[in-house]
């Protein structure tokens, strides 16, 4: 049993590491990226919407994009301006207002046969302890998740597929391949709209969307190393 658990931890670590190696392998993914609006500009989120709990006045952005890592991911094109997004939403006791920016990406990044809707902004008014994922679910249903609770679609887009690998670099031909590694987040139907948690910010879909997998792997790898050291 102990050997099985160690092997599982190593396998999971290899899966996530493979995603993080995107830049070296020029492997790109078609996925929803997650962004923080800070000071009116966008920064790639360092944790996912399920674990991030923004304060009143925050702006969170979601952009459908194709990229190998955070450097290649397209930023949301609408401005990260809270006042413009939430000016018509009054303050309420026990609630907070989160600006939500939805950028469905370009036609070039859309899956075959689909056309991206126009970008839009929403003001989510949610409980004070709500996560960014819960704020998203309040204004952008239907959300779609895969069996591992990875966020696949926002407001029904795209209709199919989930963080698919895209063959070749941006200079070559592209085609759909396998889906990405599993997430440790909780899906909408199980946890009120939470998407996956965050990664490191440098591993394609695993950064900003996958639910705590990197942290789980790091802890698991440390435990395996300590166990082997004790046996040695």
XYZ file of N, CA and C in Angstrom:
696
model
N 0.834 -1.202 0.000
C 0.000 0.000 0.000
C 0.868 1.250 0.000
N 1.948 1.245 0.828
C 2.832 2.406 0.898
C 3.488 2.656 -0.451
N 3.943 1.547 -1.111
C 4.578 1.707 -2.416
C 3.593 2.257 -3.440
N 2.307 1.817 -3.356
C 1.289 2.307 -4.279
C 1.080 3.789 -4.123
N 1.018 4.271 -2.855
C 0.818 5.698 -2.611
C 1.995 6.508 -3.122
N 3.217 6.011 -2.898
C 4.403 6.725 -3.368
C 4.397 6.799 -4.883
N 4.070 5.679 -5.540
C 4.038 5.669 -7.002
C 3.010 6.639 -7.525
N 1.833 6.715 -6.859
C 0.796 7.654 -7.285
C 1.246 9.081 -7.157
N 1.954 9.397 -6.063
C 2.446 10.770 -5.867
C 3.462 11.137 -6.922
N 4.354 10.188 -7.255
C 5.366 10.456 -8.269
C 4.714 10.640 -9.632
N 3.689 9.819 -9.950
C 2.996 9.927 -11.230
C 2.320 11.275 -11.356
N 1.638 11.712 -10.299
C 0.979 13.008 -10.320
C 1.987 14.119 -10.498
N 3.119 14.012 -9.803
C 4.162 15.031 -9.929
C 4.649 15.105 -11.362
N 4.817 13.965 -12.011
C 5.270 13.953 -13.391
C 4.261 14.585 -14.322
N 2.959 14.367 -14.059
C 1.919 14.943 -14.904
C 1.957 16.449 -14.846
N 2.009 17.015 -13.629
C 2.004 18.466 -13.483
C 3.298 19.057 -14.009
N 4.432 18.393 -13.770
C 5.704 18.872 -14.278
C 5.682 18.927 -15.789
N 5.033 17.951 -16.424
C 4.940 17.961 -17.874
C 4.229 19.194 -18.383
N 3.179 19.643 -17.690
C 2.480 20.856 -18.088
C 3.377 22.066 -17.927
N 4.116 22.110 -16.827
C 4.957 23.265 -16.558
C 6.095 23.378 -17.566
N 6.384 22.293 -18.271
C 7.480 22.314 -19.229
C 7.061 22.824 -20.599
N 5.852 23.423 -20.674
C 5.315 23.887 -21.941
C 6.250 24.736 -22.767
N 6.888 25.787 -22.188
C 7.726 26.655 -23.004
C 8.847 25.923 -23.716
N 9.527 24.966 -23.043
C 10.635 24.255 -23.655
C 10.148 23.378 -24.803
N 8.943 22.830 -24.684
C 8.415 21.927 -25.685
C 7.502 22.637 -26.676
N 7.289 23.947 -26.502
C 6.404 24.736 -27.354
C 5.003 24.154 -27.380
N 4.600 23.504 -26.283
C 3.262 22.931 -26.219
C 2.282 24.010 -25.781
N 1.262 24.211 -26.564
C 0.262 25.215 -26.258
C -1.060 24.559 -25.886
N -1.886 25.305 -25.134
C -3.186 24.819 -24.695
C -4.248 25.865 -25.004
N -5.432 25.413 -25.291
C -6.596 26.280 -25.481
C -7.399 26.222 -24.193
N -7.441 27.319 -23.458
C -8.020 27.256 -22.113
C -8.454 28.632 -21.615
N -9.185 28.650 -20.524
C -9.585 29.881 -19.842
C -8.476 30.278 -18.862
N -7.862 31.421 -19.104
C -6.847 31.934 -18.187
C -7.501 32.883 -17.187
N -6.880 33.036 -16.037
C -7.449 33.794 -14.918
C -6.505 34.931 -14.548
N -7.054 36.160 -14.392
C -6.250 37.362 -14.211
C -6.772 38.218 -13.068
N -5.846 38.903 -12.398
C -6.195 39.894 -11.374
C -6.072 41.283 -11.975
N -7.081 42.105 -11.743
C -7.018 43.490 -12.166
C -6.457 44.338 -11.032
N -5.229 44.763 -11.168
C -4.560 45.511 -10.102
C -4.121 46.874 -10.627
N -4.622 47.927 -9.982
C -4.242 49.267 -10.401
C -4.639 49.576 -11.828
N -5.723 48.971 -12.290
C -6.189 49.225 -13.640
C -5.506 48.407 -14.713
N -4.567 47.533 -14.343
C -3.888 46.676 -15.314
C -4.061 45.213 -14.921
N -3.719 44.317 -15.838
C -3.920 42.894 -15.614
C -2.630 42.178 -15.233
N -2.722 41.294 -14.242
C -1.607 40.439 -13.841
C -2.113 39.003 -13.784
N -1.333 38.068 -14.338
C -1.729 36.656 -14.337
C -1.883 36.178 -12.890
N -2.997 35.574 -12.580
C -3.287 35.165 -11.199
C -2.307 34.097 -10.725
N -1.908 34.185 -9.462
C -0.990 33.215 -8.879
C -1.710 32.133 -8.093
N -3.010 32.255 -7.968
C -3.820 31.166 -7.419
C -5.127 31.140 -8.189
N -5.874 30.062 -8.016
C -7.069 29.889 -8.821
C -8.299 30.526 -8.222
N -9.370 30.627 -9.006
C -10.586 31.280 -8.541
C -11.278 30.574 -7.385
N -11.026 29.286 -7.183
C -11.656 28.583 -6.066
C -11.066 28.987 -4.725
N -9.787 29.351 -4.718
C -9.118 29.687 -3.451
C -8.930 31.182 -3.261
N -8.951 31.935 -4.337
C -8.776 33.385 -4.217
C -10.055 34.031 -3.714
N -9.945 34.835 -2.661
C -11.105 35.504 -2.076
C -10.874 37.010 -2.141
N -11.261 37.615 -3.251
C -11.006 39.037 -3.446
C -11.848 39.898 -2.506
N -11.326 41.076 -2.194
C -12.041 42.031 -1.353
C -12.993 42.860 -2.201
N -13.891 43.546 -1.544
C -14.788 44.458 -2.229
C -13.955 45.462 -3.032
N -14.339 45.667 -4.280
C -13.601 46.595 -5.124
C -12.600 45.938 -6.046
N -12.422 44.618 -5.931
C -11.480 43.906 -6.793
C -12.082 43.670 -8.173
N -11.208 43.437 -9.137
C -11.635 43.080 -10.489
C -10.906 41.800 -10.882
N -11.668 40.806 -11.347
C -11.105 39.536 -11.783
C -11.436 39.329 -13.252
N -10.432 38.882 -14.028
C -10.629 38.706 -15.455
C -10.447 37.271 -15.898
N -11.218 36.871 -16.892
C -11.124 35.539 -17.477
C -11.007 35.709 -18.995
N -9.950 35.137 -19.577
C -9.711 35.265 -21.018
C -9.510 33.879 -21.618
N -10.281 33.582 -22.658
C -10.087 32.333 -23.391
C -8.930 32.546 -24.351
N -7.927 31.711 -24.261
C -6.687 31.980 -24.966
C -6.011 30.695 -25.393
N -5.015 30.839 -26.243
C -4.112 29.742 -26.597
C -2.706 30.166 -26.205
N -2.037 29.353 -25.419
C -0.690 29.685 -24.997
C -0.035 28.530 -24.292
N 1.289 28.613 -24.172
C 2.057 27.581 -23.490
C 2.288 27.922 -22.029
N 2.233 29.201 -21.666
C 2.461 29.617 -20.298
C 1.875 31.000 -20.098
N 2.096 31.592 -18.923
C 1.510 32.891 -18.619
C 2.028 33.972 -19.562
N 3.278 33.836 -20.029
C 3.845 34.848 -20.917
C 3.132 34.859 -22.265
N 2.636 33.697 -22.686
C 1.976 33.609 -23.972
C 0.475 33.765 -23.924
N -0.092 33.832 -22.733
C -1.540 33.922 -22.592
C -2.025 35.329 -22.919
N -3.118 35.412 -23.655
C -3.689 36.714 -23.964
C -4.386 37.314 -22.753
N -4.124 38.580 -22.483
C -4.776 39.273 -21.370
C -6.206 39.651 -21.757
N -7.089 39.805 -20.758
C -8.422 40.344 -21.060
C -8.288 41.711 -21.724
N -9.047 41.954 -22.776
C -8.931 43.207 -23.500
C -9.724 44.348 -22.875
N -10.895 44.105 -22.260
C -11.555 45.208 -21.563
C -10.717 45.693 -20.382
N -10.864 46.950 -20.025
C -10.089 47.529 -18.934
C -10.512 46.951 -17.585
N -9.542 46.914 -16.660
C -9.799 46.410 -15.312
C -10.242 47.561 -14.406
N -11.339 48.205 -14.790
C -11.808 49.376 -14.040
C -13.028 49.070 -13.198
N -12.856 48.993 -11.884
C -13.958 48.623 -11.002
C -15.089 49.647 -11.055
N -14.766 50.931 -11.018
C -15.806 51.962 -10.976
C -16.720 51.883 -12.187
N -16.148 51.643 -13.349
C -16.958 51.548 -14.559
C -17.838 50.299 -14.554
N -17.335 49.226 -13.979
C -18.073 47.964 -13.991
C -19.193 47.953 -12.944
N -18.909 48.471 -11.757
C -19.844 48.328 -10.633
C -20.493 49.636 -10.187
N -20.429 50.678 -10.978
C -20.959 51.969 -10.550
C -22.463 51.959 -10.311
N -23.181 51.052 -10.976
C -24.637 50.986 -10.807
C -25.081 49.949 -9.791
N -24.125 49.341 -9.090
C -24.447 48.326 -8.076
C -24.227 48.921 -6.697
N -25.306 49.164 -5.919
C -25.148 49.816 -4.616
C -24.488 48.902 -3.585
N -23.851 49.516 -2.612
C -23.226 48.775 -1.512
C -24.312 48.158 -0.635
N -24.089 46.928 -0.155
C -25.012 46.250 0.746
C -24.234 45.655 1.918
N -24.816 45.738 3.110
C -24.185 45.156 4.297
C -24.037 43.647 4.124
N -22.877 43.130 4.519
C -22.628 41.704 4.452
C -22.347 41.181 3.055
N -22.237 42.073 2.070
C -21.961 41.672 0.696
C -20.768 42.455 0.161
N -20.143 41.938 -0.850
C -19.047 42.645 -1.515
C -19.304 42.650 -3.020
N -18.710 43.622 -3.685
C -18.865 43.756 -5.128
C -17.528 43.430 -5.814
N -17.596 42.515 -6.768
C -16.411 42.096 -7.520
C -16.684 42.342 -8.993
N -15.820 43.117 -9.625
C -15.933 43.305 -11.063
C -15.438 42.070 -11.797
N -16.232 41.572 -12.727
C -15.876 40.387 -13.506
C -15.781 40.777 -14.978
N -14.619 40.506 -15.575
C -14.396 40.779 -16.989
C -14.303 39.447 -17.724
N -15.118 39.287 -18.742
C -15.153 38.052 -19.532
C -14.725 38.366 -20.956
N -13.598 37.817 -21.361
C -13.091 37.989 -22.717
C -13.042 36.611 -23.357
N -13.904 36.385 -24.337
C -14.038 35.060 -24.935
C -12.996 34.789 -26.013
N -12.033 35.686 -26.149
C -10.920 35.461 -27.045
C -11.228 35.804 -28.489
N -10.315 35.416 -29.363
C -10.406 35.742 -30.782
C -10.893 34.556 -31.589
N -11.305 34.843 -32.823
C -11.738 33.773 -33.711
C -10.595 32.793 -33.989
N -9.357 33.314 -34.030
C -8.201 32.450 -34.289
C -7.983 31.445 -33.170
N -8.357 31.797 -31.943
C -8.162 30.908 -30.797
C -9.378 30.034 -30.509
N -10.471 30.251 -31.213
C -11.702 29.500 -30.950
C -11.569 28.059 -31.438
N -12.225 27.125 -30.754
C -12.265 25.740 -31.250
C -12.961 25.701 -32.612
N -12.676 24.685 -33.384
C -13.262 24.552 -34.712
C -14.781 24.608 -34.693
N -15.352 25.422 -35.554
C -16.801 25.504 -35.665
C -17.469 26.437 -34.679
N -16.688 27.118 -33.829
C -17.283 28.023 -32.843
C -16.828 29.459 -33.076
N -17.680 30.379 -32.673
C -17.367 31.796 -32.782
C -17.458 32.416 -31.393
N -16.423 33.103 -30.939
C -16.455 33.647 -29.574
C -17.471 34.770 -29.430
N -18.226 34.778 -28.343
C -19.131 35.900 -28.072
C -18.325 37.179 -27.813
N -19.001 38.302 -27.846
C -18.354 39.576 -27.546
C -17.966 39.623 -26.074
N -16.848 40.271 -25.786
C -16.420 40.444 -24.390
C -17.469 41.252 -23.636
N -17.556 41.000 -22.320
C -18.494 41.756 -21.509
C -17.995 41.869 -20.079
N -18.574 42.761 -19.330
C -18.238 42.926 -17.922
C -19.497 42.767 -17.080
N -19.324 42.289 -15.862
C -20.425 42.092 -14.932
C -19.976 42.509 -13.538
N -20.917 42.943 -12.724
C -20.625 43.242 -11.324
C -21.293 42.179 -10.463
N -20.496 41.342 -9.831
C -21.027 40.284 -8.969
C -21.132 40.804 -7.537
N -22.302 40.684 -6.952
C -22.484 41.057 -5.551
C -22.692 39.759 -4.770
N -21.729 39.413 -3.949
C -21.675 38.098 -3.318
C -21.368 38.240 -1.831
N -21.534 37.173 -1.041
C -21.174 37.235 0.375
C -19.712 37.628 0.578
N -19.423 38.203 1.727
C -18.084 38.730 1.991
C -16.988 37.678 1.922
N -17.321 36.412 2.194
C -16.301 35.355 2.166
C -16.280 34.586 0.841
N -16.971 35.079 -0.170
C -17.060 34.360 -1.443
C -15.723 34.361 -2.176
N -15.494 33.305 -2.917
C -14.289 33.197 -3.744
C -14.534 33.857 -5.099
N -13.458 34.022 -5.853
C -13.592 34.549 -7.208
C -14.412 33.606 -8.079
N -14.293 32.300 -7.824
C -15.082 31.324 -8.566
C -16.562 31.473 -8.296
N -16.915 31.756 -7.056
C -18.322 31.958 -6.715
C -18.855 33.254 -7.320
N -18.007 34.275 -7.357
C -18.412 35.521 -8.014
C -18.650 35.287 -9.503
N -17.779 34.504 -10.135
C -17.949 34.172 -11.545
C -19.267 33.438 -11.768
N -19.552 32.457 -10.922
C -20.773 31.666 -11.077
C -22.024 32.510 -10.905
N -21.924 33.591 -10.139
C -23.091 34.448 -9.894
C -23.502 35.225 -11.142
N -22.578 35.415 -12.091
C -22.886 36.289 -13.231
C -22.624 35.657 -14.589
N -22.067 34.456 -14.640
C -21.641 33.916 -15.934
C -22.042 32.467 -16.148
N -23.158 32.044 -15.599
C -23.632 30.696 -15.872
C -24.132 30.594 -17.315
N -24.112 29.367 -17.900
C -23.660 28.137 -17.266
C -22.142 27.972 -17.338
N -21.591 27.480 -16.224
C -20.191 27.084 -16.197
C -20.130 25.581 -16.446
N -19.060 25.142 -17.071
C -18.890 23.713 -17.330
C -17.531 23.262 -16.811
N -17.528 22.118 -16.128
C -16.308 21.539 -15.567
C -16.124 20.127 -16.089
N -14.885 19.643 -16.095
C -14.671 18.248 -16.445
C -14.773 17.392 -15.189
N -14.530 16.086 -15.341
C -14.681 15.167 -14.219
C -13.699 15.455 -13.098
N -12.602 16.173 -13.396
C -11.607 16.500 -12.387
C -11.755 17.932 -11.868
N -12.912 18.550 -12.190
C -13.244 19.889 -11.701
C -12.381 20.989 -12.301
N -11.873 20.783 -13.504
C -11.180 21.842 -14.222
C -12.213 22.682 -14.963
N -12.107 23.990 -14.832
C -13.036 24.900 -15.496
C -12.854 24.809 -17.007
N -13.920 24.435 -17.716
C -13.838 24.212 -19.160
C -14.552 25.280 -19.965
N -15.670 25.789 -19.458
C -16.472 26.745 -20.220
C -17.102 27.763 -19.287
N -17.174 29.008 -19.759
C -17.824 30.098 -19.046
C -18.954 30.620 -19.919
N -20.124 30.794 -19.329
C -21.308 31.230 -20.073
C -21.545 30.341 -21.298
N -21.253 29.052 -21.124
C -21.487 28.082 -22.178
C -20.459 28.057 -23.291
N -19.355 28.803 -23.140
C -18.327 28.833 -24.186
C -16.995 28.327 -23.657
N -16.348 27.423 -24.419
C -16.815 26.767 -25.634
C -17.822 25.661 -25.335
N -18.472 25.180 -26.370
C -19.510 24.176 -26.174
C -18.928 22.816 -25.808
N -17.722 22.543 -26.241
C -17.098 21.237 -25.992
C -15.610 21.430 -25.773
N -14.969 20.370 -25.276
C -13.526 20.411 -25.048
C -13.185 21.032 -23.709
N -11.956 20.760 -23.278
C -11.533 21.284 -21.983
C -10.012 21.392 -21.934
N -9.513 22.619 -21.985
C -8.076 22.872 -21.888
C -7.291 21.913 -22.777
N -7.669 21.866 -24.042
C -7.060 20.905 -24.954
C -5.650 21.327 -25.358
N -4.773 20.355 -25.450
C -3.449 20.620 -25.995
C -3.569 20.898 -27.481
N -2.783 21.837 -27.956
C -2.794 22.218 -29.366
C -1.450 21.840 -29.958
N -1.447 21.065 -31.013
C -0.202 20.573 -31.596
C 0.534 21.675 -32.338
N 1.851 21.687 -32.202
C 2.675 22.626 -32.938
C 2.770 23.969 -32.254
N 3.662 24.794 -32.750
C 3.834 26.136 -32.214
C 2.889 27.083 -32.928
N 2.935 28.370 -32.547
C 2.072 29.358 -33.187
C 2.437 29.575 -34.650
N 3.611 29.105 -35.065
C 4.021 29.260 -36.455
C 3.637 28.055 -37.312
N 3.145 27.003 -36.635
C 2.822 25.789 -37.369
C 1.343 25.492 -37.321
N 0.983 24.333 -37.872
C -0.425 23.940 -37.871
C -0.814 23.460 -36.496
N -2.108 23.591 -36.199
C -2.602 23.229 -34.886
C -3.736 22.221 -35.020
N -3.852 21.378 -34.008
C -4.962 20.453 -33.953
C -5.191 20.029 -32.534
N -6.388 19.600 -32.230
C -6.719 19.220 -30.860
C -5.997 17.943 -30.483
N -5.570 17.881 -29.223
C -4.925 16.670 -28.723
C -5.579 16.306 -27.410
N -4.795 15.791 -26.478
C -5.365 15.322 -25.226
C -5.656 16.480 -24.287
N -6.460 16.218 -23.271
C -6.779 17.245 -22.282
C -5.671 17.335 -21.253
N -5.763 18.335 -20.374
C -4.701 18.583 -19.417
C -4.833 17.721 -18.175
N -3.903 17.939 -17.233
C -3.853 17.153 -16.006
C -5.023 17.468 -15.091
N -5.356 16.584 -14.130
C -6.495 16.793 -13.255
C -6.300 17.928 -12.270
N -7.425 18.436 -11.799
C -7.455 19.521 -10.826
C -7.966 18.990 -9.504
N -7.617 19.698 -8.424
C -8.112 19.313 -7.110
C -9.196 20.248 -6.637
N -9.763 21.054 -7.556
C -10.811 21.996 -7.190
C -12.143 21.301 -7.065
N -13.219 22.088 -6.944
C -14.559 21.539 -6.816
C -15.433 22.152 -7.885
N -16.224 21.328 -8.580
C -17.048 21.803 -9.665
C -18.269 22.565 -9.187
N -18.923 23.254 -10.148
C -20.076 24.075 -9.826
C -21.185 23.254 -9.194
N -21.422 22.044 -9.729
C -22.526 21.253 -9.218
C -22.220 20.682 -7.840
N -20.988 20.788 -7.379
C -20.626 20.246 -6.070
C -20.259 21.319 -5.070
N -19.878 22.507 -5.544
C -19.425 23.514 -4.591
C -19.796 24.929 -5.017
N -21.003 25.078 -5.536
C -21.524 26.391 -5.804
C -20.718 27.203 -6.788
N -20.156 26.577 -7.779
C -19.515 27.321 -8.851
C -18.028 27.530 -8.697
N -17.384 26.887 -7.752
C -15.933 27.033 -7.628
C -15.253 26.331 -8.770
N -14.310 27.027 -9.394
C -13.459 26.367 -10.366
C -12.209 25.908 -9.664
N -11.268 25.392 -10.440
C -10.032 24.912 -9.849
C -9.253 26.020 -9.187
N -8.329 25.632 -8.317
C -7.468 26.598 -7.661
C -6.281 26.929 -8.513
N -5.262 27.555 -7.965
C -4.210 28.126 -8.776
C -2.938 27.337 -8.822
N -2.159 27.639 -9.824
C -0.845 27.069 -9.966
C 0.198 28.138 -9.728
N 1.316 28.004 -10.388
C 2.443 28.872 -10.128
C 2.435 30.133 -10.948
N 1.624 30.182 -12.021
C 1.640 31.321 -12.911
C 2.530 31.115 -14.120
N 3.146 29.943 -14.295
C 4.035 29.719 -15.417
C 3.769 28.406 -16.142
N 2.704 27.687 -15.850
C 2.545 26.364 -16.421
C 1.329 26.189 -17.279
N 1.025 27.105 -18.190
C -0.127 26.956 -19.050
C -1.391 26.859 -18.230
N -2.315 25.949 -18.599
C -3.572 25.847 -17.878
C -3.403 25.527 -16.400
N -2.266 24.918 -16.011
C -2.096 24.592 -14.598
C -1.908 25.840 -13.757
N -1.559 26.959 -14.373
C -1.337 28.205 -13.646
C -2.590 29.051 -13.704
N -3.123 29.378 -12.531
C -4.282 30.232 -12.483
C -5.600 29.498 -12.568
N -5.603 28.185 -12.883
C -6.860 27.467 -12.984
C -6.891 26.126 -12.283
N -5.804 25.377 -12.284
C -5.851 24.047 -11.695
C -5.882 24.114 -10.184
N -6.722 23.270 -9.575
C -7.045 23.413 -8.165
C -6.039 22.859 -7.196
N -5.034 23.632 -6.856
C -4.130 23.260 -5.794
C -3.236 22.092 -6.122
N -3.198 21.652 -7.371
C -2.430 20.452 -7.707
C -0.952 20.646 -7.439
N -0.432 21.817 -7.754
C 1.000 22.047 -7.550
C 1.367 21.947 -6.083
N 0.519 22.496 -5.214
C 0.792 22.433 -3.781
C 0.712 20.997 -3.274
N -0.270 20.247 -3.770
C -0.409 18.850 -3.362
C 0.816 18.051 -3.787
N 1.269 18.282 -5.013
C 2.442 17.563 -5.512
C 3.668 17.902 -4.685
N 3.855 19.188 -4.383
C 5.026 19.600 -3.614
C 5.037 18.942 -2.242
N 3.885 18.937 -1.579
C 3.802 18.312 -0.267
C 4.013 16.805 -0.361
N 3.411 16.199 -1.415
C 3.568 14.761 -1.585
C 5.009 14.377 -1.849
N 5.691 15.142 -2.703
C 7.088 14.851 -3.012
C 7.961 14.986 -1.774
N 7.679 16.002 -0.957
C 8.449 16.183 0.273
C 8.238 15.005 1.218
N 6.985 14.531 1.308
C 6.692 13.404 2.195
C 7.407 12.147 1.728
N 7.410 11.925 0.402
C 8.087 10.749 -0.147
C 9.581 10.815 0.157
N 10.192 11.980 -0.044
C 11.626 12.144 0.210
C 11.954 11.886 1.676
N 11.119 12.405 2.582
C 11.367 12.197 4.016
C 11.227 10.727 4.375
N 10.210 10.058 3.787
C 10.004 8.640 4.093
C 11.199 7.807 3.639
N 11.705 8.107 2.462
C 12.863 7.365 1.961
C 14.096 7.642 2.809
N 14.234 8.883 3.279
C 15.389 9.224 4.109
C 15.342 8.479 5.433
N 14.132 8.354 6.009
C 14.025 7.607 7.278
C 14.380 6.136 7.065
N 13.877 5.543 5.947
C 14.166 4.130 5.701
C 15.654 3.921 5.442
N 16.302 4.996 4.854
C 17.741 4.865 4.574
C 18.568 4.942 5.842
